[in-house]
PDB file of C-alpha atoms in Angstrom:
ATOM      1  CA  UNK A   1     -24.734 -28.580  24.370  1.00 68.00           C
ATOM      2  CA  UNK A   2     -23.000 -25.474  26.068  1.00 95.00           C
ATOM      3  CA  UNK A   3     -20.796 -25.603  28.915  1.00 97.00           C
ATOM      4  CA  UNK A   4     -22.855 -23.284  30.828  1.00 98.00           C
ATOM      5  CA  UNK A   5     -26.510 -24.510  29.888  1.00 97.00           C
ATOM      6  CA  UNK A   6     -29.115 -23.701  32.397  1.00 94.00           C
ATOM      7  CA  UNK A   7     -26.565 -21.815  34.840  1.00 98.00           C
ATOM      8  CA  UNK A   8     -27.486 -18.644  36.319  1.00 98.00           C
ATOM      9  CA  UNK A   9     -24.059 -15.937  36.125  1.00 98.00           C
ATOM     10  CA  UNK A  10     -23.626 -13.045  37.782  1.00 98.00           C
ATOM     11  CA  UNK A  11     -20.180 -11.250  36.499  1.00 98.00           C
ATOM     12  CA  UNK A  12     -19.448  -8.392  38.972  1.00 96.00           C
ATOM     13  CA  UNK A  13     -17.724  -5.537  37.025  1.00 92.00           C
ATOM     14  CA  UNK A  14     -19.409  -7.177  34.087  1.00 88.00           C
ATOM     15  CA  UNK A  15     -20.636  -3.665  31.577  1.00 89.00           C
ATOM     16  CA  UNK A  16     -17.089  -3.522  29.902  1.00 89.00           C
ATOM     17  CA  UNK A  17     -13.528  -4.821  29.504  1.00 92.00           C
ATOM     18  CA  UNK A  18     -13.150  -8.636  30.866  1.00 94.00           C
ATOM     19  CA  UNK A  19     -16.125  -9.196  32.521  1.00 95.00           C
ATOM     20  CA  UNK A  20     -17.790  -7.875  29.461  1.00 95.00           C
ATOM     21  CA  UNK A  21     -16.058 -10.484  27.608  1.00 96.00           C
ATOM     22  CA  UNK A  22     -16.928 -13.008  30.261  1.00 97.00           C
ATOM     23  CA  UNK A  23     -20.680 -12.008  29.976  1.00 97.00           C
ATOM     24  CA  UNK A  24     -20.639 -12.968  26.283  1.00 97.00           C
ATOM     25  CA  UNK A  25     -18.770 -16.385  26.600  1.00 97.00           C
ATOM     26  CA  UNK A  26     -21.239 -17.476  29.186  1.00 98.00           C
ATOM     27  CA  UNK A  27     -24.282 -16.345  27.328  1.00 97.00           C
ATOM     28  CA  UNK A  28     -22.877 -18.423  23.969  1.00 97.00           C
ATOM     29  CA  UNK A  29     -22.595 -21.324  26.448  1.00 97.00           C
ATOM     30  CA  UNK A  30     -26.057 -21.213  27.270  1.00 97.00           C
ATOM     31  CA  UNK A  31     -25.783 -19.367  30.539  1.00 98.00           C
ATOM     32  CA  UNK A  32     -28.379 -16.573  31.592  1.00 98.00           C
ATOM     33  CA  UNK A  33     -26.462 -13.721  32.946  1.00 98.00           C
ATOM     34  CA  UNK A  34     -26.229 -10.895  35.227  1.00 97.00           C
ATOM     35  CA  UNK A  35     -23.962  -8.073  35.259  1.00 97.00           C
ATOM     36  CA  UNK A  36     -23.094  -5.159  37.492  1.00 97.00           C
ATOM     37  CA  UNK A  37     -21.629  -1.858  36.842  1.00 94.00           C
ATOM     38  CA  UNK A  38     -21.421   1.948  38.154  1.00 93.00           C
ATOM     39  CA  UNK A  39     -22.503   3.348  34.625  1.00 93.00           C
ATOM     40  CA  UNK A  40     -25.982   2.375  33.702  1.00 95.00           C
ATOM     41  CA  UNK A  41     -25.007   3.511  29.685  1.00 95.00           C
ATOM     42  CA  UNK A  42     -22.244   0.580  28.784  1.00 94.00           C
ATOM     43  CA  UNK A  43     -24.060  -1.789  31.123  1.00 95.00           C
ATOM     44  CA  UNK A  44     -27.549  -1.272  29.521  1.00 96.00           C
ATOM     45  CA  UNK A  45     -25.846  -1.663  26.150  1.00 96.00           C
ATOM     46  CA  UNK A  46     -24.008  -4.785  26.943  1.00 97.00           C
ATOM     47  CA  UNK A  47     -27.450  -6.337  27.888  1.00 97.00           C
ATOM     48  CA  UNK A  48     -29.183  -5.197  24.520  1.00 97.00           C
ATOM     49  CA  UNK A  49     -26.595  -6.950  22.493  1.00 97.00           C
ATOM     50  CA  UNK A  50     -26.779 -10.248  24.274  1.00 97.00           C
ATOM     51  CA  UNK A  51     -30.298 -10.006  24.175  1.00 97.00           C
ATOM     52  CA  UNK A  52     -30.321  -9.081  20.515  1.00 96.00           C
ATOM     53  CA  UNK A  53     -28.193 -12.182  20.049  1.00 93.00           C
ATOM     54  CA  UNK A  54     -30.933 -14.309  21.564  1.00 95.00           C
ATOM     55  CA  UNK A  55     -29.451 -14.705  25.397  1.00 96.00           C
ATOM     56  CA  UNK A  56     -31.010 -13.672  28.581  1.00 97.00           C
ATOM     57  CA  UNK A  57     -29.425 -11.149  30.215  1.00 97.00           C
ATOM     58  CA  UNK A  58     -29.797  -8.039  32.882  1.00 97.00           C
ATOM     59  CA  UNK A  59     -27.946  -5.216  34.034  1.00 97.00           C
ATOM     60  CA  UNK A  60     -27.824  -4.221  37.709  1.00 96.00           C
ATOM     61  CA  UNK A  61     -26.781  -1.008  38.759  1.00 96.00           C
ATOM     62  CA  UNK A  62     -24.046  -1.838  42.024  1.00 96.00           C
ATOM     63  CA  UNK A  63     -21.393  -0.018  43.273  1.00 95.00           C
ATOM     64  CA  UNK A  64     -19.040  -3.024  44.452  1.00 94.00           C
ATOM     65  CA  UNK A  65     -17.524  -0.748  47.285  1.00 95.00           C
ATOM     66  CA  UNK A  66     -20.398  -1.046  49.251  1.00 96.00           C
ATOM     67  CA  UNK A  67     -20.746  -4.078  50.997  1.00 97.00           C
ATOM     68  CA  UNK A  68     -24.524  -3.720  50.894  1.00 97.00           C
ATOM     69  CA  UNK A  69     -24.909  -3.146  47.326  1.00 97.00           C
ATOM     70  CA  UNK A  70     -22.572  -6.352  46.701  1.00 96.00           C
ATOM     71  CA  UNK A  71     -24.626  -8.396  48.611  1.00 97.00           C
ATOM     72  CA  UNK A  72     -27.571  -6.768  47.034  1.00 96.00           C
ATOM     73  CA  UNK A  73     -26.027  -7.818  43.387  1.00 95.00           C
ATOM     74  CA  UNK A  74     -26.393 -11.793  44.155  1.00 97.00           C
ATOM     75  CA  UNK A  75     -29.947 -10.756  45.603  1.00 96.00           C
ATOM     76  CA  UNK A  76     -30.751  -9.159  42.047  1.00 94.00           C
ATOM     77  CA  UNK A  77     -29.710 -12.405  40.231  1.00 95.00           C
ATOM     78  CA  UNK A  78     -31.507 -15.003  42.589  1.00 96.00           C
ATOM     79  CA  UNK A  79     -34.731 -12.295  42.127  1.00 95.00           C
ATOM     80  CA  UNK A  80     -34.379 -12.784  38.137  1.00 95.00           C
ATOM     81  CA  UNK A  81     -33.334 -16.293  37.800  1.00 97.00           C
ATOM     82  CA  UNK A  82     -34.221 -17.946  40.969  1.00 97.00           C
ATOM     83  CA  UNK A  83     -30.901 -18.883  41.988  1.00 97.00           C
ATOM     84  CA  UNK A  84     -27.093 -18.211  41.324  1.00 98.00           C
ATOM     85  CA  UNK A  85     -24.738 -20.923  40.098  1.00 98.00           C
ATOM     86  CA  UNK A  86     -21.578 -19.195  39.260  1.00 98.00           C
ATOM     87  CA  UNK A  87     -20.072 -16.026  40.307  1.00 98.00           C
ATOM     88  CA  UNK A  88     -17.289 -13.947  38.628  1.00 98.00           C
ATOM     89  CA  UNK A  89     -15.932 -11.076  40.707  1.00 98.00           C
ATOM     90  CA  UNK A  90     -14.011  -8.831  38.033  1.00 95.00           C
ATOM     91  CA  UNK A  91     -14.343  -5.357  38.668  1.00 91.00           C
ATOM     92  CA  UNK A  92     -11.558  -3.594  39.784  1.00 90.00           C
ATOM     93  CA  UNK A  93      -9.484  -0.500  40.842  1.00 91.00           C
ATOM     94  CA  UNK A  94      -6.253   0.184  39.647  1.00 90.00           C
ATOM     95  CA  UNK A  95      -5.519   3.877  39.966  1.00 92.00           C
ATOM     96  CA  UNK A  96      -1.964   4.296  41.095  1.00 94.00           C
ATOM     97  CA  UNK A  97       0.094   4.743  44.378  1.00 97.00           C
ATOM     98  CA  UNK A  98       3.476   3.554  45.732  1.00 97.00           C
ATOM     99  CA  UNK A  99       4.268   3.004  49.325  1.00 98.00           C
ATOM    100  CA  UNK A 100       5.191   6.432  50.327  1.00 98.00           C
ATOM    101  CA  UNK A 101       2.592   8.665  48.240  1.00 97.00           C
ATOM    102  CA  UNK A 102      -0.732   6.574  48.945  1.00 98.00           C
ATOM    103  CA  UNK A 103      -3.424   8.310  51.201  1.00 98.00           C
ATOM    104  CA  UNK A 104      -5.568   6.594  53.373  1.00 98.00           C
ATOM    105  CA  UNK A 105      -8.396   7.524  51.263  1.00 98.00           C
ATOM    106  CA  UNK A 106      -6.817   5.662  48.181  1.00 98.00           C
ATOM    107  CA  UNK A 107      -5.769   2.543  50.217  1.00 98.00           C
ATOM    108  CA  UNK A 108      -9.316   2.196  51.353  1.00 98.00           C
ATOM    109  CA  UNK A 109     -10.720   2.843  47.828  1.00 97.00           C
ATOM    110  CA  UNK A 110      -8.489  -0.187  46.806  1.00 97.00           C
ATOM    111  CA  UNK A 111      -9.918  -2.237  49.829  1.00 98.00           C
ATOM    112  CA  UNK A 112     -13.236  -1.276  48.889  1.00 97.00           C
ATOM    113  CA  UNK A 113     -13.346  -2.440  45.117  1.00 96.00           C
ATOM    114  CA  UNK A 114     -10.725  -4.755  45.049  1.00 97.00           C
ATOM    115  CA  UNK A 115     -11.302  -6.619  48.329  1.00 98.00           C
ATOM    116  CA  UNK A 116     -14.135  -5.905  50.442  1.00 98.00           C
ATOM    117  CA  UNK A 117     -16.701  -5.991  47.373  1.00 97.00           C
ATOM    118  CA  UNK A 118     -15.470  -9.618  46.119  1.00 98.00           C
ATOM    119  CA  UNK A 119     -15.664 -10.604  49.764  1.00 98.00           C
ATOM    120  CA  UNK A 120     -19.630  -9.994  50.322  1.00 98.00           C
ATOM    121  CA  UNK A 121     -20.706 -11.044  47.206  1.00 98.00           C
ATOM    122  CA  UNK A 122     -19.060 -14.262  47.166  1.00 98.00           C
ATOM    123  CA  UNK A 123     -20.652 -14.211  51.115  1.00 98.00           C
ATOM    124  CA  UNK A 124     -24.435 -14.028  49.783  1.00 98.00           C
ATOM    125  CA  UNK A 125     -23.215 -16.110  46.527  1.00 98.00           C
ATOM    126  CA  UNK A 126     -22.043 -18.972  48.480  1.00 98.00           C
ATOM    127  CA  UNK A 127     -24.600 -18.990  51.135  1.00 98.00           C
ATOM    128  CA  UNK A 128     -27.369 -18.998  48.124  1.00 98.00           C
ATOM    129  CA  UNK A 129     -25.819 -22.164  47.050  1.00 98.00           C
ATOM    130  CA  UNK A 130     -25.316 -23.659  50.753  1.00 98.00           C
ATOM    131  CA  UNK A 131     -29.107 -23.091  51.271  1.00 97.00           C
ATOM    132  CA  UNK A 132     -30.233 -25.043  48.123  1.00 97.00           C
ATOM    133  CA  UNK A 133     -27.841 -27.861  48.908  1.00 98.00           C
ATOM    134  CA  UNK A 134     -26.916 -26.765  44.999  1.00 97.00           C
ATOM    135  CA  UNK A 135     -22.673 -27.465  43.941  1.00 98.00           C
ATOM    136  CA  UNK A 136     -21.744 -23.838  42.525  1.00 98.00           C
ATOM    137  CA  UNK A 137     -18.570 -21.813  40.765  1.00 98.00           C
ATOM    138  CA  UNK A 138     -16.767 -18.556  41.880  1.00 98.00           C
ATOM    139  CA  UNK A 139     -14.017 -16.960  39.737  1.00 98.00           C
ATOM    140  CA  UNK A 140     -11.903 -14.152  40.811  1.00 98.00           C
ATOM    141  CA  UNK A 141     -10.064 -11.879  38.466  1.00 97.00           C
ATOM    142  CA  UNK A 142      -6.959 -11.104  40.527  1.00 97.00           C
ATOM    143  CA  UNK A 143      -3.735 -10.013  38.808  1.00 94.00           C
ATOM    144  CA  UNK A 144      -0.345 -11.396  38.179  1.00 93.00           C
ATOM    145  CA  UNK A 145       1.186  -7.741  40.059  1.00 93.00           C
ATOM    146  CA  UNK A 146      -0.397  -9.690  43.036  1.00 95.00           C
ATOM    147  CA  UNK A 147       3.146 -11.524  43.411  1.00 94.00           C
ATOM    148  CA  UNK A 148       4.704  -8.343  44.107  1.00 94.00           C
ATOM    149  CA  UNK A 149       4.013  -5.806  41.158  1.00 92.00           C
ATOM    150  CA  UNK A 150       5.496  -2.760  40.045  1.00 91.00           C
ATOM    151  CA  UNK A 151       6.023   0.296  43.084  1.00 95.00           C
ATOM    152  CA  UNK A 152       3.069   1.991  41.338  1.00 95.00           C
ATOM    153  CA  UNK A 153       0.580  -0.349  42.435  1.00 95.00           C
ATOM    154  CA  UNK A 154       1.480  -0.284  46.148  1.00 98.00           C
ATOM    155  CA  UNK A 155      -2.378  -0.077  47.534  1.00 97.00           C
ATOM    156  CA  UNK A 156      -3.496  -2.380  44.110  1.00 96.00           C
ATOM    157  CA  UNK A 157      -1.223  -5.194  45.069  1.00 97.00           C
ATOM    158  CA  UNK A 158      -1.910  -5.324  48.650  1.00 98.00           C
ATOM    159  CA  UNK A 159      -5.902  -5.539  48.333  1.00 98.00           C
ATOM    160  CA  UNK A 160      -5.358  -8.333  45.214  1.00 97.00           C
ATOM    161  CA  UNK A 161      -2.769 -10.238  47.506  1.00 97.00           C
ATOM    162  CA  UNK A 162      -5.682 -10.069  50.349  1.00 98.00           C
ATOM    163  CA  UNK A 163      -8.009 -11.816  47.527  1.00 98.00           C
ATOM    164  CA  UNK A 164      -5.467 -14.428  46.708  1.00 98.00           C
ATOM    165  CA  UNK A 165      -5.845 -15.563  50.368  1.00 98.00           C
ATOM    166  CA  UNK A 166      -9.732 -15.120  50.063  1.00 98.00           C
ATOM    167  CA  UNK A 167      -9.705 -17.357  47.199  1.00 98.00           C
ATOM    168  CA  UNK A 168      -8.103 -19.921  48.807  1.00 98.00           C
ATOM    169  CA  UNK A 169      -9.681 -19.899  52.345  1.00 98.00           C
ATOM    170  CA  UNK A 170     -12.923 -19.613  50.983  1.00 98.00           C
ATOM    171  CA  UNK A 171     -12.245 -22.406  48.787  1.00 98.00           C
ATOM    172  CA  UNK A 172     -10.902 -25.106  51.564  1.00 98.00           C
ATOM    173  CA  UNK A 173     -14.306 -24.007  53.618  1.00 98.00           C
ATOM    174  CA  UNK A 174     -16.656 -24.763  51.218  1.00 98.00           C
ATOM    175  CA  UNK A 175     -15.121 -27.643  49.532  1.00 98.00           C
ATOM    176  CA  UNK A 176     -17.974 -30.306  51.353  1.00 98.00           C
ATOM    177  CA  UNK A 177     -20.710 -27.705  49.977  1.00 98.00           C
ATOM    178  CA  UNK A 178     -19.516 -28.667  46.649  1.00 98.00           C
ATOM    179  CA  UNK A 179     -18.975 -25.063  45.834  1.00 98.00           C
ATOM    180  CA  UNK A 180     -15.462 -24.693  43.700  1.00 98.00           C
ATOM    181  CA  UNK A 181     -13.815 -21.155  43.886  1.00 98.00           C
ATOM    182  CA  UNK A 182     -10.792 -20.479  42.063  1.00 98.00           C
ATOM    183  CA  UNK A 183      -8.971 -17.190  41.050  1.00 98.00           C
ATOM    184  CA  UNK A 184      -7.039 -16.027  37.930  1.00 97.00           C
ATOM    185  CA  UNK A 185      -3.923 -13.675  38.058  1.00 96.00           C
ATOM    186  CA  UNK A 186      -4.161 -12.037  34.668  1.00 93.00           C
ATOM    187  CA  UNK A 187      -1.276  -9.977  33.156  1.00 86.00           C
ATOM    188  CA  UNK A 188      -1.210  -6.999  30.775  1.00 78.00           C
ATOM    189  CA  UNK A 189      -4.686  -6.650  29.258  1.00 80.00           C
ATOM    190  CA  UNK A 190      -5.847  -4.581  26.451  1.00 74.00           C
ATOM    191  CA  UNK A 191      -9.127  -3.172  28.115  1.00 75.00           C
ATOM    192  CA  UNK A 192     -10.992   0.215  27.739  1.00 78.00           C
ATOM    193  CA  UNK A 193      -9.894   0.602  31.633  1.00 77.00           C
ATOM    194  CA  UNK A 194      -6.614  -0.227  30.795  1.00 79.00           C
ATOM    195  CA  UNK A 195      -6.706   2.427  27.819  1.00 75.00           C
ATOM    196  CA  UNK A 196      -7.860   5.223  30.601  1.00 81.00           C
ATOM    197  CA  UNK A 197      -5.192   4.531  32.646  1.00 81.00           C
ATOM    198  CA  UNK A 198      -2.300   4.356  30.350  1.00 76.00           C
ATOM    199  CA  UNK A 199      -3.348   7.737  29.080  1.00 84.00           C
ATOM    200  CA  UNK A 200      -4.122   9.208  32.599  1.00 83.00           C
ATOM    201  CA  UNK A 201      -1.478   8.131  34.599  1.00 82.00           C
ATOM    202  CA  UNK A 202       1.597   7.362  31.925  1.00 82.00           C
ATOM    203  CA  UNK A 203       0.946   9.990  29.195  1.00 84.00           C
ATOM    204  CA  UNK A 204       0.343   6.983  26.480  1.00 82.00           C
ATOM    205  CA  UNK A 205      -0.477   8.082  23.063  1.00 87.00           C
ATOM    206  CA  UNK A 206      -3.044   6.514  20.772  1.00 88.00           C
ATOM    207  CA  UNK A 207       0.047   3.540  19.855  1.00 87.00           C
ATOM    208  CA  UNK A 208       0.394   2.588  23.571  1.00 86.00           C
ATOM    209  CA  UNK A 209      -0.892  -0.810  22.505  1.00 87.00           C
ATOM    210  CA  UNK A 210       1.277  -1.317  19.789  1.00 89.00           C
ATOM    211  CA  UNK A 211       4.325  -0.143  22.009  1.00 88.00           C
ATOM    212  CA  UNK A 212       3.468  -2.489  24.797  1.00 85.00           C
ATOM    213  CA  UNK A 213       2.522  -5.187  22.809  1.00 88.00           C
ATOM    214  CA  UNK A 214       6.291  -4.998  21.101  1.00 90.00           C
ATOM    215  CA  UNK A 215       7.951  -5.119  24.540  1.00 89.00           C
ATOM    216  CA  UNK A 216       5.775  -8.585  25.272  1.00 87.00           C
ATOM    217  CA  UNK A 217       7.354 -12.428  24.457  1.00 91.00           C
ATOM    218  CA  UNK A 218       4.196 -12.977  22.752  1.00 90.00           C
ATOM    219  CA  UNK A 219       3.927 -10.021  20.871  1.00 93.00           C
ATOM    220  CA  UNK A 220       0.447  -8.784  21.861  1.00 92.00           C
ATOM    221  CA  UNK A 221      -1.371  -7.914  25.372  1.00 88.00           C
ATOM    222  CA  UNK A 222      -3.791 -10.414  27.022  1.00 88.00           C
ATOM    223  CA  UNK A 223      -6.814 -10.506  24.894  1.00 91.00           C
ATOM    224  CA  UNK A 224     -10.158 -10.422  27.213  1.00 92.00           C
ATOM    225  CA  UNK A 225     -11.816 -12.689  24.737  1.00 94.00           C
ATOM    226  CA  UNK A 226      -8.917 -15.294  25.434  1.00 94.00           C
ATOM    227  CA  UNK A 227      -9.275 -14.760  29.145  1.00 95.00           C
ATOM    228  CA  UNK A 228     -12.939 -14.778  28.969  1.00 96.00           C
ATOM    229  CA  UNK A 229     -12.942 -18.746  27.061  1.00 96.00           C
ATOM    230  CA  UNK A 230     -10.413 -19.778  30.383  1.00 96.00           C
ATOM    231  CA  UNK A 231     -13.120 -18.281  32.742  1.00 98.00           C
ATOM    232  CA  UNK A 232     -15.819 -19.934  31.122  1.00 98.00           C
ATOM    233  CA  UNK A 233     -13.919 -23.173  31.626  1.00 98.00           C
ATOM    234  CA  UNK A 234     -13.411 -22.645  35.408  1.00 98.00           C
ATOM    235  CA  UNK A 235     -17.163 -22.252  35.775  1.00 98.00           C
ATOM    236  CA  UNK A 236     -18.012 -25.145  33.861  1.00 98.00           C
ATOM    237  CA  UNK A 237     -18.013 -28.905  35.001  1.00 97.00           C
ATOM    238  CA  UNK A 238     -15.434 -29.477  32.382  1.00 97.00           C
ATOM    239  CA  UNK A 239     -12.907 -28.312  35.252  1.00 98.00           C
ATOM    240  CA  UNK A 240     -13.883 -31.026  37.387  1.00 97.00           C
ATOM    241  CA  UNK A 241     -12.832 -31.048  40.946  1.00 98.00           C
ATOM    242  CA  UNK A 242     -10.351 -28.004  40.493  1.00 98.00           C
ATOM    243  CA  UNK A 243     -10.440 -25.597  43.326  1.00 98.00           C
ATOM    244  CA  UNK A 244      -8.227 -23.260  45.610  1.00 98.00           C
ATOM    245  CA  UNK A 245      -6.211 -22.688  42.559  1.00 98.00           C
ATOM    246  CA  UNK A 246      -5.049 -19.324  41.490  1.00 98.00           C
ATOM    247  CA  UNK A 247      -3.244 -19.551  38.347  1.00 96.00           C
ATOM    248  CA  UNK A 248      -1.005 -17.198  36.365  1.00 95.00           C
ATOM    249  CA  UNK A 249      -2.615 -16.259  33.273  1.00 93.00           C
ATOM    250  CA  UNK A 250       0.301 -14.483  31.508  1.00 93.00           C
ATOM    251  CA  UNK A 251       3.430 -14.569  29.750  1.00 92.00           C
ATOM    252  CA  UNK A 252       5.889 -13.632  32.344  1.00 88.00           C
ATOM    253  CA  UNK A 253       7.192 -16.655  34.288  1.00 91.00           C
ATOM    254  CA  UNK A 254       7.359 -16.044  38.041  1.00 86.00           C
ATOM    255  CA  UNK A 255      10.844 -16.645  39.110  1.00 85.00           C
ATOM    256  CA  UNK A 256      11.854 -16.738  35.162  1.00 87.00           C
ATOM    257  CA  UNK A 257      15.089 -14.452  35.192  1.00 78.00           C
ATOM    258  CA  UNK A 258      17.122 -13.073  32.144  1.00 81.00           C
TER     259      UNK A 258
END
């Protein structure tokens, strides 16, 4: 039996990167899956891949910076599968900005995608779980940078730190509903989005992954498939009663100094 047998899983921001890896892992563990994303091409390609492998998946086009679309993504899963058992919020905006040069528009974009979208997706998903009197699980993909981060991540850190607080607040509020809500502070990860960010904002060349890996303790960046396995564990009953936890999934140790 798979860890997520007969579970309906929504992965917001699931058409590529960490989200796509989570969708693949969830299907392997027996779930039916819905993935959201703004661009149809990668979302539909992923669904075709999962379906060809014998899984059941749907793509929902959604811009999660819009609260109405975030809530509608949950409604679409309920329409397709009759319920939502598990929610993963993995969509994220990582465009750069410091305290001194961030515009109100950039700040609002980060809040919309990195905090408001997860808030209203959780609102809709938990409402479905509570209405059915059924247990459920939520995992928010956050970032180790939420502890402070680099100077050029000011609006990103502000939004993601808010998501940490939201994760704990919602977990406390709904523990008696048997809805478990946890977060994962991931570190530097090798994704398509990170590749685009490194090239756009840092002038990175084709070898940036190798250069970055050489600077890291484990000799590699975080891998989406490894993160996905951990997320599936948190979504599943194998993680027991754990709720309100925000786990640092990274190779750098908070507070450790050389």
